[in-house]
Short mmCIF file of C-alpha atoms in Angstrom, two decimals:
data_model
loop_
_atom_site.label_atom_id
_atom_site.label_comp_id
_atom_site.label_asym_id
_atom_site.label_seq_id
_atom_site.Cartn_x
_atom_site.Cartn_y
_atom_site.Cartn_z
CA GLU S 1 -12.68 7.37 23.50
CA VAL S 2 -12.18 7.63 19.86
CA GLN S 3 -15.10 9.14 17.77
CA LEU S 4 -15.36 10.49 14.31
CA VAL S 5 -18.28 12.83 13.13
CA GLU S 6 -19.13 13.46 9.66
CA SER S 7 -21.13 16.66 8.66
CA GLY S 8 -21.83 18.54 5.39
CA GLY S 9 -24.04 16.47 3.39
CA GLY S 10 -27.27 17.25 1.87
CA LEU S 11 -29.28 17.72 -1.49
CA ILE S 12 -27.25 19.16 -4.48
CA GLN S 13 -27.90 19.66 -8.09
CA PRO S 14 -25.82 17.74 -10.65
CA GLY S 15 -22.76 19.52 -11.58
CA GLY S 16 -22.73 21.16 -7.99
CA SER S 17 -20.28 21.03 -5.16
CA LEU S 18 -20.26 19.98 -1.45
CA ARG S 19 -17.45 19.76 1.36
CA LEU S 20 -17.74 17.15 3.73
CA SER S 21 -16.03 17.15 6.98
CA CYS S 22 -14.96 14.53 9.61
CA ALA S 23 -14.18 15.75 13.13
CA ALA S 24 -11.96 13.42 14.99
CA SER S 25 -11.70 13.14 18.80
CA GLY S 26 -9.56 10.74 20.88
CA PHE S 27 -6.76 10.59 18.49
CA THR S 28 -4.64 12.55 16.20
CA VAL S 29 -5.42 12.33 12.43
CA SER S 30 -2.10 13.82 11.29
CA SER S 31 -0.75 10.44 12.80
CA ASN S 32 -3.18 8.23 10.92
CA TYR S 33 -4.13 6.94 7.75
CA MET S 34 -7.66 8.58 7.15
CA SER S 35 -10.27 7.36 4.42
CA TRP S 36 -13.39 8.22 2.93
CA VAL S 37 -15.96 5.17 2.15
CA ARG S 38 -19.27 5.75 0.35
CA GLN S 39 -22.29 3.52 0.06
CA ALA S 40 -25.00 4.18 -2.37
CA PRO S 41 -28.67 3.43 -1.08
CA GLY S 42 -29.21 -0.18 -0.84
CA LYS S 43 -25.75 -0.96 -2.16
CA GLY S 44 -22.19 -2.04 -0.83
CA LEU S 45 -19.38 -0.13 0.31
CA GLU S 46 -16.98 1.70 -2.09
CA TRP S 47 -13.62 3.14 -1.17
CA VAL S 48 -13.35 6.86 -2.15
CA SER S 49 -10.04 8.50 -1.08
CA VAL S 50 -7.17 8.10 1.50
CA ILE S 51 -4.90 10.54 2.93
CA TYR S 52 -1.75 9.24 4.64
CA SER S 53 -0.08 10.58 7.60
CA GLY S 54 2.54 11.97 5.59
CA GLY S 55 -0.06 13.86 3.25
CA THR S 56 0.11 11.74 0.24
CA THR S 57 -3.45 11.20 -1.26
CA TYR S 58 -4.91 8.69 -3.53
CA TYR S 59 -8.38 8.37 -5.01
CA ALA S 60 -10.78 5.82 -6.55
CA ASP S 61 -10.93 6.22 -10.51
CA SER S 62 -14.59 7.22 -10.15
CA VAL S 63 -13.95 10.41 -8.34
CA LYS S 64 -10.43 11.28 -9.38
CA GLY S 65 -10.02 14.76 -10.85
CA ARG S 66 -13.44 15.61 -8.98
CA PHE S 67 -12.93 15.07 -5.39
CA THR S 68 -10.05 16.43 -3.11
CA ILE S 69 -9.19 15.03 0.28
CA SER S 70 -7.60 17.10 2.84
CA ARG S 71 -6.63 17.54 6.35
CA ASP S 72 -6.74 20.63 8.95
CA ASP S 73 -4.31 19.36 11.61
CA SER S 74 -5.18 22.48 13.94
CA LYS S 75 -8.81 21.39 13.89
CA ASN S 76 -8.12 17.65 13.93
CA THR S 77 -10.25 17.20 10.95
CA VAL S 78 -10.24 15.42 7.46
CA SER S 79 -12.47 16.83 4.59
CA LEU S 80 -13.77 15.82 1.30
CA GLN S 81 -14.34 18.67 -1.33
CA MET S 82 -16.74 17.17 -4.02
CA ASN S 83 -16.93 19.06 -7.31
CA SER S 84 -19.09 18.25 -10.43
CA LEU S 85 -21.21 16.14 -8.72
CA ARG S 86 -23.36 13.41 -10.67
CA ALA S 87 -26.18 11.42 -9.70
CA GLU S 88 -24.17 8.39 -9.22
CA ASP S 89 -22.35 9.87 -6.35
CA THR S 90 -25.61 9.81 -4.04
CA ALA S 91 -24.30 7.83 -0.97
CA MET S 92 -23.99 7.78 2.51
CA TYR S 93 -20.22 8.96 3.00
CA TYR S 94 -18.14 7.68 6.04
CA CYS S 95 -15.07 8.56 7.17
CA ALA S 96 -12.67 5.78 8.67
CA ARG S 97 -9.46 5.70 10.72
CA GLY S 98 -6.59 3.62 9.87
CA TYR S 99 -5.34 1.23 7.10
CA ARG S 100 -7.81 -1.56 8.43
CA ALA S 101 -10.62 1.01 9.40
CA ASP S 102 -10.90 0.17 13.05
CA TYR S 103 -13.32 3.22 13.68
CA TRP S 104 -16.01 4.68 11.42
CA GLY S 105 -18.11 7.82 11.79
CA GLN S 106 -21.82 7.48 11.53
CA GLY S 107 -21.90 8.90 8.12
CA THR S 108 -23.45 11.93 6.14
CA LEU S 109 -25.86 11.55 3.45
CA VAL S 110 -25.24 13.31 0.02
CA THR S 111 -28.17 13.16 -2.48
CA VAL S 112 -27.40 14.45 -6.08
CA SER S 113 -30.56 15.19 -7.79
CA SER S 114 -32.57 18.20 -9.72
CA GLU M 1 -8.13 -3.23 -9.03
CA ILE M 2 -8.43 -6.38 -6.89
CA VAL M 3 -11.81 -7.74 -7.10
CA MET M 4 -13.43 -9.32 -4.06
CA THR M 5 -16.10 -12.01 -4.39
CA GLN M 6 -18.31 -12.99 -1.38
CA SER M 7 -20.71 -16.18 -1.16
CA PRO M 8 -23.14 -16.89 -0.82
CA ALA M 9 -25.08 -13.58 -1.15
CA THR M 10 -27.81 -14.52 1.49
CA LEU M 11 -27.35 -17.10 4.16
CA SER M 12 -30.22 -18.27 6.00
CA VAL M 13 -29.28 -19.71 9.61
CA SER M 14 -31.16 -20.54 12.60
CA PRO M 15 -30.08 -19.05 15.99
CA GLY M 16 -27.31 -21.20 17.65
CA GLU M 17 -26.16 -22.61 14.43
CA ARG M 18 -22.98 -22.07 12.62
CA ALA M 19 -22.47 -19.71 9.67
CA THR M 20 -19.62 -19.87 7.01
CA LEU M 21 -18.90 -16.90 4.70
CA SER M 22 -16.45 -17.01 2.06
CA CYS M 23 -14.48 -14.25 0.28
CA ARG M 24 -12.41 -14.65 -2.70
CA ALA M 25 -9.65 -12.17 -4.08
CA SER M 26 -9.00 -11.86 -7.86
CA GLN M 27 -5.11 -11.92 -7.06
CA THR M 28 -3.32 -12.60 -3.66
CA VAL M 29 -3.76 -10.06 -0.79
CA SER M 30 -1.56 -12.05 1.44
CA SER M 31 -3.22 -11.61 4.98
CA SER M 32 -4.61 -8.08 4.33
CA LEU M 33 -7.98 -9.08 4.77
CA ALA M 34 -10.67 -7.63 6.99
CA TRP M 35 -14.15 -8.53 7.84
CA TYR M 36 -17.05 -5.97 8.79
CA GLN M 37 -20.31 -6.37 10.16
CA GLN M 38 -23.04 -3.93 9.24
CA LYS M 39 -26.61 -3.54 10.47
CA PRO M 40 -29.19 -1.21 9.08
CA GLY M 41 -28.88 2.31 9.69
CA GLN M 42 -25.18 1.82 11.10
CA ALA M 43 -21.71 2.16 10.03
CA PRO M 44 -19.72 -0.90 9.35
CA ARG M 45 -18.04 -2.34 12.59
CA LEU M 46 -14.49 -4.02 12.24
CA LEU M 47 -14.55 -7.89 13.22
CA ILE M 48 -11.41 -9.44 11.93
CA TYR M 49 -8.18 -7.98 10.58
CA GLY M 50 -5.10 -9.64 9.42
CA ALA M 51 -7.35 -12.39 8.04
CA SER M 52 -7.56 -13.86 11.38
CA THR M 53 -7.16 -11.34 14.47
CA ARG M 54 -10.31 -10.34 16.33
CA ALA M 55 -10.75 -6.63 16.61
CA THR M 56 -11.14 -5.10 20.35
CA GLY M 57 -14.27 -6.23 21.88
CA ILE M 58 -15.35 -8.79 19.28
CA PRO M 59 -16.76 -12.15 20.63
CA ALA M 60 -14.61 -15.26 20.39
CA ARG M 61 -17.53 -16.72 18.40
CA PHE M 62 -16.27 -14.80 15.25
CA SER M 63 -13.17 -16.40 13.75
CA GLY M 64 -11.38 -15.82 10.53
CA SER M 65 -9.10 -17.91 8.31
CA GLY M 66 -7.43 -17.92 5.11
CA SER M 67 -4.49 -16.16 3.08
CA GLY M 68 -3.79 -15.43 -0.33
CA THR M 69 -6.98 -15.53 -2.26
CA GLU M 70 -9.34 -17.65 -0.17
CA PHE M 71 -10.87 -16.35 3.16
CA THR M 72 -13.47 -17.51 5.45
CA LEU M 73 -15.51 -15.90 8.21
CA THR M 74 -17.13 -18.24 10.80
CA ILE M 75 -19.59 -17.31 13.31
CA SER M 76 -19.66 -20.38 15.70
CA SER M 77 -23.31 -20.18 17.11
CA LEU M 78 -25.62 -17.34 15.70
CA GLN M 79 -26.85 -14.97 18.30
CA SER M 80 -29.91 -12.82 17.42
CA GLU M 81 -27.35 -9.73 17.35
CA ASP M 82 -25.24 -11.45 14.57
CA PHE M 83 -28.03 -11.21 11.96
CA ALA M 84 -26.62 -8.43 9.47
CA VAL M 85 -24.66 -7.83 6.48
CA TYR M 86 -21.01 -8.75 6.44
CA TYR M 87 -18.27 -7.27 4.04
CA CYS M 88 -14.83 -8.68 3.39
CA GLN M 89 -12.14 -5.92 2.40
CA GLN M 90 -8.58 -6.15 1.06
CA TYR M 91 -6.20 -3.44 2.19
CA ASN M 92 -3.09 -4.90 0.53
CA ASN M 93 -3.55 -2.51 -2.57
CA TRP M 94 -5.88 0.42 -1.70
CA TRP M 95 -9.20 -0.94 -0.65
CA THR M 96 -11.70 -3.01 -2.41
CA PHE M 97 -14.81 -4.38 -0.73
CA GLY M 98 -16.76 -7.54 -1.45
CA GLN M 99 -20.46 -7.18 -2.20
CA GLY M 100 -21.63 -8.43 1.18
CA THR M 101 -23.33 -11.43 2.51
CA LYS M 102 -26.78 -10.97 4.39
CA VAL M 103 -27.17 -13.38 7.17
CA GLU M 104 -30.78 -13.82 7.74
CA ILE M 105 -32.86 -15.81 10.37
CA LYS M 106 -34.19 -18.87 8.88
#
């Protein structure tokens, strides 16, 4: 059974850093396109970042230069390192599998506030 | 960036009735269009991909159509569990999502 479990969210002050993880089971992350999508409270979905099976990465303009996506093939996980956090980064962060997002995790909440 | 525009923002429908949701892309996305359903407190669930192919386990009452810039999601006979927010997404050029259509009970 395919499963994605995010962790690492929490309350962080503006300017701080946080690292989110997405643990996958039932498939191999290195063979898939893996993405992070976020959803601010009461708002819609926003694509954040993607890592291709070959390792190439891309970012939304809103996070470019501040967030870094990576993958640990030995642990079958995908991570999102978030630096220089801003209030507008407050959101539920989901990881999703595939170029058409057929599986999603339950999300991890990031709150950026002083 | 490809902008996705959904209409209407809210759709009030009685159980058993048909619901038609629209999605327009600011430039062509070919058939690289997906629809998701999201219920409160839950992650989105893939319903349709390739504009018209139902994902695994999705009931036949959900159907998608369109190509290029104009797309439609139809729910033929609304069940109680279908009241939710629906998002379209293009995956032709990165990902962008529409702002969502809330389907509520009339």
